[in-house]
Amino acid sequence: MLATGLKDYAVSEGVGVFGTDLFIRIMPDRPDNAICIFDEPGQPTAEMNSYDADSFGSQWLIRGSYTFAKEKVLEIHRKIVGLSGIYDGIHILDTHIQTEPAFVENDEKGRAVYSMHYTHDCSIGQNKHRTAI
């Protein structure tokens, strides 16, 4: 739900260039140094069912040389934790760490792959049967 908005935020923050080294939902084989944002489920609380609040998740995969991956992981982590604002029409109220940045593997080409997961408390608005927050 948030990948497009998070991509726009990442581009505005200079994290990457969409279509060049920053992608959503599909990680291409090239370039070697690349970032991809995936939509994931969030972690809704019981209270969210009654109020106009939802929880969406995101996974960020960073692949490339160890130096590139380490620098991008830390850069993204610093810019995403606590993120709020309206992105692609969804109001992100707060962003929480679901998993810290972690090494996943060296892929078949020897490129380092790191992953990090976030949950985003959101208000999508105009829910027919829920109380606005």
Short mmCIF file of N, CA and C in Angstrom, two decimals:
data_model
loop_
_atom_site.label_atom_id
_atom_site.label_comp_id
_atom_site.label_asym_id
_atom_site.label_seq_id
_atom_site.Cartn_x
_atom_site.Cartn_y
_atom_site.Cartn_z
N MET A 1 0.80 -1.21 0.00
CA MET A 1 0.00 0.00 0.00
C MET A 1 0.84 1.27 0.00
N LEU A 2 2.05 1.19 0.57
CA LEU A 2 2.84 2.41 0.72
C LEU A 2 4.07 2.50 -0.18
N ALA A 3 4.37 1.44 -0.91
CA ALA A 3 5.64 1.41 -1.65
C ALA A 3 5.83 2.62 -2.57
N THR A 4 4.78 3.03 -3.27
CA THR A 4 4.91 4.16 -4.19
C THR A 4 5.19 5.46 -3.43
N GLY A 5 4.46 5.68 -2.34
CA GLY A 5 4.69 6.88 -1.54
C GLY A 5 6.06 6.88 -0.89
N LEU A 6 6.50 5.72 -0.39
CA LEU A 6 7.83 5.63 0.21
C LEU A 6 8.92 5.83 -0.83
N LYS A 7 8.68 5.35 -2.04
CA LYS A 7 9.62 5.58 -3.14
C LYS A 7 9.75 7.07 -3.41
N ASP A 8 8.62 7.78 -3.47
CA ASP A 8 8.65 9.23 -3.70
C ASP A 8 9.43 9.94 -2.60
N TYR A 9 9.20 9.52 -1.35
CA TYR A 9 9.93 10.11 -0.23
C TYR A 9 11.43 9.83 -0.37
N ALA A 10 11.80 8.59 -0.68
CA ALA A 10 13.21 8.22 -0.80
C ALA A 10 13.89 9.03 -1.91
N VAL A 11 13.20 9.21 -3.04
CA VAL A 11 13.76 10.01 -4.13
C VAL A 11 13.96 11.45 -3.67
N SER A 12 12.97 12.02 -2.97
CA SER A 12 13.08 13.41 -2.51
C SER A 12 14.21 13.60 -1.51
N GLU A 13 14.56 12.52 -0.80
CA GLU A 13 15.64 12.58 0.19
C GLU A 13 17.00 12.22 -0.40
N GLY A 14 17.05 11.94 -1.70
CA GLY A 14 18.31 11.62 -2.35
C GLY A 14 18.82 10.21 -2.10
N VAL A 15 17.95 9.31 -1.66
CA VAL A 15 18.35 7.93 -1.38
C VAL A 15 18.70 7.19 -2.66
N GLY A 16 17.95 7.45 -3.72
CA GLY A 16 18.18 6.79 -5.00
C GLY A 16 17.40 7.46 -6.10
N VAL A 17 17.57 6.96 -7.31
CA VAL A 17 16.87 7.46 -8.48
C VAL A 17 15.95 6.34 -8.97
N PHE A 18 14.64 6.63 -8.97
CA PHE A 18 13.68 5.61 -9.36
C PHE A 18 13.94 5.13 -10.78
N GLY A 19 13.97 3.81 -10.93
CA GLY A 19 14.22 3.21 -12.23
C GLY A 19 15.68 3.04 -12.57
N THR A 20 16.55 3.65 -11.78
CA THR A 20 17.99 3.53 -11.99
C THR A 20 18.63 2.64 -10.93
N ASP A 21 18.46 3.01 -9.66
CA ASP A 21 18.97 2.19 -8.56
C ASP A 21 17.94 2.02 -7.44
N LEU A 22 16.74 2.54 -7.66
CA LEU A 22 15.65 2.43 -6.68
C LEU A 22 14.41 1.88 -7.40
N PHE A 23 13.84 0.83 -6.83
CA PHE A 23 12.73 0.14 -7.48
C PHE A 23 11.65 -0.18 -6.45
N ILE A 24 10.44 -0.48 -6.95
CA ILE A 24 9.37 -0.94 -6.07
C ILE A 24 8.85 -2.28 -6.59
N ARG A 25 8.66 -3.17 -5.65
CA ARG A 25 8.02 -4.47 -5.84
C ARG A 25 8.80 -5.50 -6.66
N ILE A 26 9.76 -5.11 -7.48
CA ILE A 26 10.57 -6.05 -8.25
C ILE A 26 12.03 -5.58 -8.22
N MET A 27 12.92 -6.47 -7.76
CA MET A 27 14.35 -6.15 -7.75
C MET A 27 14.97 -6.71 -9.02
N PRO A 28 15.35 -5.85 -9.97
CA PRO A 28 15.96 -6.36 -11.21
C PRO A 28 17.38 -6.87 -10.93
N ASP A 29 17.91 -7.65 -11.86
CA ASP A 29 19.26 -8.19 -11.70
C ASP A 29 20.33 -7.10 -11.80
N ARG A 30 20.04 -6.06 -12.49
CA ARG A 30 20.98 -4.94 -12.67
C ARG A 30 20.31 -3.66 -12.24
N PRO A 31 20.98 -2.71 -11.68
CA PRO A 31 22.42 -2.65 -11.43
C PRO A 31 22.81 -3.49 -10.21
N ASP A 32 24.11 -3.63 -10.01
CA ASP A 32 24.57 -4.38 -8.85
C ASP A 32 24.15 -3.69 -7.56
N ASN A 33 24.32 -2.38 -7.48
CA ASN A 33 23.95 -1.61 -6.29
C ASN A 33 22.51 -1.11 -6.48
N ALA A 34 21.58 -1.67 -5.69
CA ALA A 34 20.17 -1.34 -5.89
C ALA A 34 19.40 -1.43 -4.58
N ILE A 35 18.26 -0.74 -4.58
CA ILE A 35 17.33 -0.71 -3.44
C ILE A 35 15.95 -1.05 -3.98
N CYS A 36 15.20 -1.86 -3.24
CA CYS A 36 13.84 -2.16 -3.65
C CYS A 36 12.92 -2.10 -2.43
N ILE A 37 11.76 -1.49 -2.60
CA ILE A 37 10.77 -1.35 -1.54
C ILE A 37 9.59 -2.26 -1.86
N PHE A 38 9.20 -3.06 -0.87
CA PHE A 38 8.07 -3.98 -1.02
C PHE A 38 6.99 -3.64 0.00
N ASP A 39 5.74 -3.80 -0.39
CA ASP A 39 4.62 -3.68 0.55
C ASP A 39 4.53 -4.97 1.37
N GLU A 40 4.23 -4.81 2.65
CA GLU A 40 4.04 -5.95 3.56
C GLU A 40 2.86 -5.67 4.47
N PRO A 41 2.38 -6.70 5.15
CA PRO A 41 1.33 -6.45 6.15
C PRO A 41 1.91 -5.67 7.33
N GLY A 42 1.07 -4.91 7.97
CA GLY A 42 1.48 -4.21 9.17
C GLY A 42 1.18 -5.03 10.41
N GLN A 43 1.10 -4.36 11.54
CA GLN A 43 0.78 -4.99 12.81
C GLN A 43 -0.33 -4.20 13.48
N PRO A 44 -1.58 -4.40 13.05
CA PRO A 44 -2.68 -3.61 13.62
C PRO A 44 -2.94 -3.97 15.08
N THR A 45 -3.35 -2.98 15.83
CA THR A 45 -3.76 -3.20 17.21
C THR A 45 -5.28 -3.30 17.24
N ALA A 46 -5.82 -3.83 18.33
CA ALA A 46 -7.27 -3.97 18.47
C ALA A 46 -7.97 -2.62 18.35
N GLU A 47 -7.36 -1.57 18.88
CA GLU A 47 -7.97 -0.24 18.84
C GLU A 47 -8.13 0.28 17.41
N MET A 48 -7.27 -0.15 16.52
CA MET A 48 -7.32 0.34 15.14
C MET A 48 -8.62 -0.07 14.45
N ASN A 49 -9.24 -1.15 14.90
CA ASN A 49 -10.49 -1.60 14.28
C ASN A 49 -11.63 -0.62 14.48
N SER A 50 -11.61 0.11 15.58
CA SER A 50 -12.69 1.05 15.87
C SER A 50 -12.43 2.45 15.36
N TYR A 51 -11.17 2.76 15.14
CA TYR A 51 -10.81 4.11 14.72
C TYR A 51 -10.30 4.09 13.29
N ASP A 52 -10.21 5.25 12.72
CA ASP A 52 -9.75 5.39 11.35
C ASP A 52 -8.22 5.26 11.32
N ALA A 53 -7.73 4.08 11.69
CA ALA A 53 -6.30 3.84 11.73
C ALA A 53 -6.00 2.45 11.18
N ASP A 54 -4.93 2.34 10.45
CA ASP A 54 -4.50 1.08 9.87
C ASP A 54 -3.01 0.94 10.07
N SER A 55 -2.53 -0.26 9.86
CA SER A 55 -1.10 -0.52 9.94
C SER A 55 -0.66 -1.20 8.66
N PHE A 56 0.26 -0.56 7.97
CA PHE A 56 0.83 -1.13 6.76
C PHE A 56 2.31 -1.38 7.02
N GLY A 57 2.89 -2.28 6.26
CA GLY A 57 4.30 -2.59 6.43
C GLY A 57 5.09 -2.34 5.17
N SER A 58 6.39 -2.22 5.35
CA SER A 58 7.28 -2.12 4.20
C SER A 58 8.55 -2.91 4.48
N GLN A 59 9.08 -3.50 3.43
CA GLN A 59 10.38 -4.15 3.48
C GLN A 59 11.28 -3.41 2.52
N TRP A 60 12.48 -3.16 2.94
CA TRP A 60 13.48 -2.52 2.10
C TRP A 60 14.62 -3.53 1.90
N LEU A 61 14.90 -3.87 0.66
CA LEU A 61 16.04 -4.72 0.33
C LEU A 61 17.12 -3.85 -0.29
N ILE A 62 18.33 -4.01 0.20
CA ILE A 62 19.46 -3.28 -0.33
C ILE A 62 20.46 -4.32 -0.79
N ARG A 63 20.93 -4.19 -2.03
CA ARG A 63 21.85 -5.17 -2.60
C ARG A 63 23.01 -4.44 -3.26
N GLY A 64 24.21 -5.00 -3.10
CA GLY A 64 25.36 -4.43 -3.78
C GLY A 64 26.65 -4.76 -3.07
N SER A 65 27.65 -3.93 -3.32
CA SER A 65 28.91 -4.10 -2.62
C SER A 65 28.68 -3.88 -1.13
N TYR A 66 29.55 -4.42 -0.32
CA TYR A 66 29.39 -4.26 1.13
C TYR A 66 29.36 -2.78 1.50
N THR A 67 30.23 -1.98 0.90
CA THR A 67 30.30 -0.56 1.23
C THR A 67 28.99 0.14 0.87
N PHE A 68 28.49 -0.10 -0.35
CA PHE A 68 27.21 0.50 -0.76
C PHE A 68 26.09 0.07 0.17
N ALA A 69 25.98 -1.24 0.39
CA ALA A 69 24.88 -1.77 1.21
C ALA A 69 24.92 -1.18 2.63
N LYS A 70 26.08 -1.16 3.25
CA LYS A 70 26.20 -0.63 4.61
C LYS A 70 25.79 0.84 4.66
N GLU A 71 26.29 1.63 3.72
CA GLU A 71 25.96 3.06 3.71
C GLU A 71 24.48 3.30 3.48
N LYS A 72 23.88 2.57 2.52
CA LYS A 72 22.46 2.77 2.21
C LYS A 72 21.56 2.28 3.34
N VAL A 73 21.90 1.16 3.95
CA VAL A 73 21.11 0.64 5.07
C VAL A 73 21.03 1.69 6.17
N LEU A 74 22.17 2.24 6.55
CA LEU A 74 22.17 3.23 7.63
C LEU A 74 21.47 4.52 7.21
N GLU A 75 21.68 4.96 5.97
CA GLU A 75 21.02 6.18 5.48
C GLU A 75 19.50 6.02 5.50
N ILE A 76 19.01 4.91 4.96
CA ILE A 76 17.56 4.68 4.90
C ILE A 76 17.00 4.54 6.31
N HIS A 77 17.65 3.77 7.15
CA HIS A 77 17.17 3.56 8.51
C HIS A 77 17.02 4.89 9.26
N ARG A 78 18.00 5.76 9.10
CA ARG A 78 17.94 7.08 9.76
C ARG A 78 16.78 7.93 9.24
N LYS A 79 16.42 7.76 7.98
CA LYS A 79 15.39 8.59 7.37
C LYS A 79 13.98 8.02 7.50
N ILE A 80 13.85 6.71 7.77
CA ILE A 80 12.53 6.08 7.79
C ILE A 80 11.96 5.98 9.20
N VAL A 81 12.78 5.64 10.18
CA VAL A 81 12.27 5.48 11.54
C VAL A 81 11.65 6.79 12.01
N GLY A 82 10.39 6.72 12.43
CA GLY A 82 9.67 7.90 12.89
C GLY A 82 9.01 8.72 11.78
N LEU A 83 9.13 8.27 10.53
CA LEU A 83 8.57 9.01 9.40
C LEU A 83 7.07 9.23 9.57
N SER A 84 6.62 10.42 9.29
CA SER A 84 5.20 10.75 9.25
C SER A 84 4.97 11.73 8.11
N GLY A 85 3.73 11.84 7.69
CA GLY A 85 3.39 12.75 6.60
C GLY A 85 2.45 12.07 5.63
N ILE A 86 2.06 12.77 4.62
CA ILE A 86 1.14 12.22 3.63
C ILE A 86 1.93 11.85 2.38
N TYR A 87 1.85 10.56 2.03
CA TYR A 87 2.58 10.02 0.90
C TYR A 87 1.63 9.20 0.04
N ASP A 88 1.49 9.56 -1.22
CA ASP A 88 0.60 8.90 -2.17
C ASP A 88 -0.82 8.79 -1.61
N GLY A 89 -1.27 9.86 -0.96
CA GLY A 89 -2.63 9.94 -0.45
C GLY A 89 -2.90 9.22 0.85
N ILE A 90 -1.88 8.64 1.46
CA ILE A 90 -2.05 7.95 2.74
C ILE A 90 -1.29 8.72 3.80
N HIS A 91 -1.98 9.02 4.91
CA HIS A 91 -1.36 9.77 6.00
C HIS A 91 -0.64 8.79 6.93
N ILE A 92 0.68 8.81 6.89
CA ILE A 92 1.49 8.02 7.82
C ILE A 92 1.57 8.81 9.11
N LEU A 93 1.05 8.23 10.18
CA LEU A 93 1.07 8.88 11.49
C LEU A 93 2.40 8.68 12.19
N ASP A 94 2.98 7.49 12.03
CA ASP A 94 4.26 7.17 12.67
C ASP A 94 4.82 5.92 12.02
N THR A 95 6.13 5.78 12.07
CA THR A 95 6.81 4.61 11.52
C THR A 95 7.66 3.97 12.60
N HIS A 96 7.53 2.64 12.72
CA HIS A 96 8.22 1.89 13.76
C HIS A 96 9.10 0.82 13.14
N ILE A 97 10.16 0.46 13.83
CA ILE A 97 11.03 -0.62 13.40
C ILE A 97 10.32 -1.94 13.68
N GLN A 98 10.18 -2.76 12.66
CA GLN A 98 9.67 -4.11 12.86
C GLN A 98 10.85 -5.06 13.01
N THR A 99 11.85 -4.95 12.14
CA THR A 99 13.12 -5.66 12.32
C THR A 99 14.24 -4.69 11.99
N GLU A 100 15.27 -4.76 12.77
CA GLU A 100 16.46 -3.95 12.52
C GLU A 100 17.09 -4.38 11.19
N PRO A 101 17.91 -3.53 10.59
CA PRO A 101 18.62 -3.95 9.37
C PRO A 101 19.41 -5.22 9.64
N ALA A 102 19.33 -6.16 8.70
CA ALA A 102 19.99 -7.45 8.89
C ALA A 102 20.56 -7.96 7.57
N PHE A 103 21.72 -8.58 7.65
CA PHE A 103 22.32 -9.25 6.50
C PHE A 103 21.47 -10.47 6.17
N VAL A 104 21.14 -10.65 4.88
CA VAL A 104 20.35 -11.78 4.43
C VAL A 104 21.25 -12.84 3.80
N GLU A 105 22.07 -12.41 2.84
CA GLU A 105 22.92 -13.36 2.12
C GLU A 105 23.85 -12.60 1.19
N ASN A 106 24.80 -13.34 0.65
CA ASN A 106 25.51 -12.91 -0.55
C ASN A 106 24.83 -13.64 -1.68
N ASP A 107 24.31 -12.91 -2.66
CA ASP A 107 23.57 -13.58 -3.74
C ASP A 107 24.54 -14.35 -4.65
N GLU A 108 23.99 -14.96 -5.71
CA GLU A 108 24.78 -15.81 -6.60
C GLU A 108 25.91 -15.05 -7.30
N LYS A 109 25.83 -13.74 -7.31
CA LYS A 109 26.88 -12.92 -7.92
C LYS A 109 27.80 -12.31 -6.88
N GLY A 110 27.65 -12.73 -5.62
CA GLY A 110 28.52 -12.25 -4.55
C GLY A 110 28.14 -10.90 -3.98
N ARG A 111 26.98 -10.38 -4.36
CA ARG A 111 26.53 -9.08 -3.86
C ARG A 111 25.89 -9.26 -2.48
N ALA A 112 26.20 -8.36 -1.58
CA ALA A 112 25.60 -8.40 -0.25
C ALA A 112 24.14 -7.99 -0.33
N VAL A 113 23.27 -8.69 0.39
CA VAL A 113 21.85 -8.35 0.44
C VAL A 113 21.47 -8.13 1.90
N TYR A 114 20.89 -6.97 2.18
CA TYR A 114 20.41 -6.62 3.51
C TYR A 114 18.91 -6.34 3.44
N SER A 115 18.23 -6.55 4.55
CA SER A 115 16.79 -6.32 4.61
C SER A 115 16.44 -5.61 5.91
N MET A 116 15.42 -4.79 5.84
CA MET A 116 14.85 -4.16 7.04
C MET A 116 13.36 -4.00 6.83
N HIS A 117 12.61 -4.12 7.92
CA HIS A 117 11.15 -4.09 7.87
C HIS A 117 10.63 -3.01 8.82
N TYR A 118 9.60 -2.30 8.36
CA TYR A 118 8.99 -1.24 9.16
C TYR A 118 7.48 -1.39 9.17
N THR A 119 6.86 -0.94 10.23
CA THR A 119 5.40 -0.83 10.26
C THR A 119 5.07 0.65 10.30
N HIS A 120 3.98 0.99 9.62
CA HIS A 120 3.57 2.38 9.49
C HIS A 120 2.13 2.49 9.98
N ASP A 121 1.93 3.21 11.08
CA ASP A 121 0.57 3.50 11.54
C ASP A 121 0.01 4.59 10.63
N CYS A 122 -1.15 4.32 10.05
CA CYS A 122 -1.67 5.21 9.02
C CYS A 122 -3.15 5.54 9.24
N SER A 123 -3.56 6.61 8.61
CA SER A 123 -4.97 6.96 8.50
C SER A 123 -5.26 7.12 7.01
N ILE A 124 -6.12 6.24 6.48
CA ILE A 124 -6.44 6.36 5.07
C ILE A 124 -7.65 7.25 4.85
N GLY A 125 -8.42 7.52 5.93
CA GLY A 125 -9.53 8.44 5.86
C GLY A 125 -10.77 7.87 5.21
N GLN A 126 -11.88 8.49 5.51
CA GLN A 126 -13.18 8.22 4.89
C GLN A 126 -13.66 6.78 5.06
N ASN A 127 -13.31 6.16 6.19
CA ASN A 127 -13.84 4.83 6.48
C ASN A 127 -15.29 4.97 6.92
N LYS A 128 -16.19 4.29 6.28
CA LYS A 128 -17.63 4.44 6.49
C LYS A 128 -18.06 4.12 7.91
N HIS A 129 -17.47 3.10 8.53
CA HIS A 129 -17.96 2.64 9.83
C HIS A 129 -16.93 2.79 10.95
N ARG A 130 -15.98 3.69 10.77
CA ARG A 130 -14.97 3.86 11.80
C ARG A 130 -14.92 5.31 12.25
N THR A 131 -14.53 5.51 13.49
CA THR A 131 -14.43 6.84 14.08
C THR A 131 -13.12 7.49 13.63
N ALA A 132 -13.21 8.72 13.17
CA ALA A 132 -12.02 9.46 12.75
C ALA A 132 -11.13 9.72 13.96
N ILE A 133 -9.83 9.69 13.72
CA ILE A 133 -8.87 9.98 14.79
C ILE A 133 -8.41 11.41 14.73
#
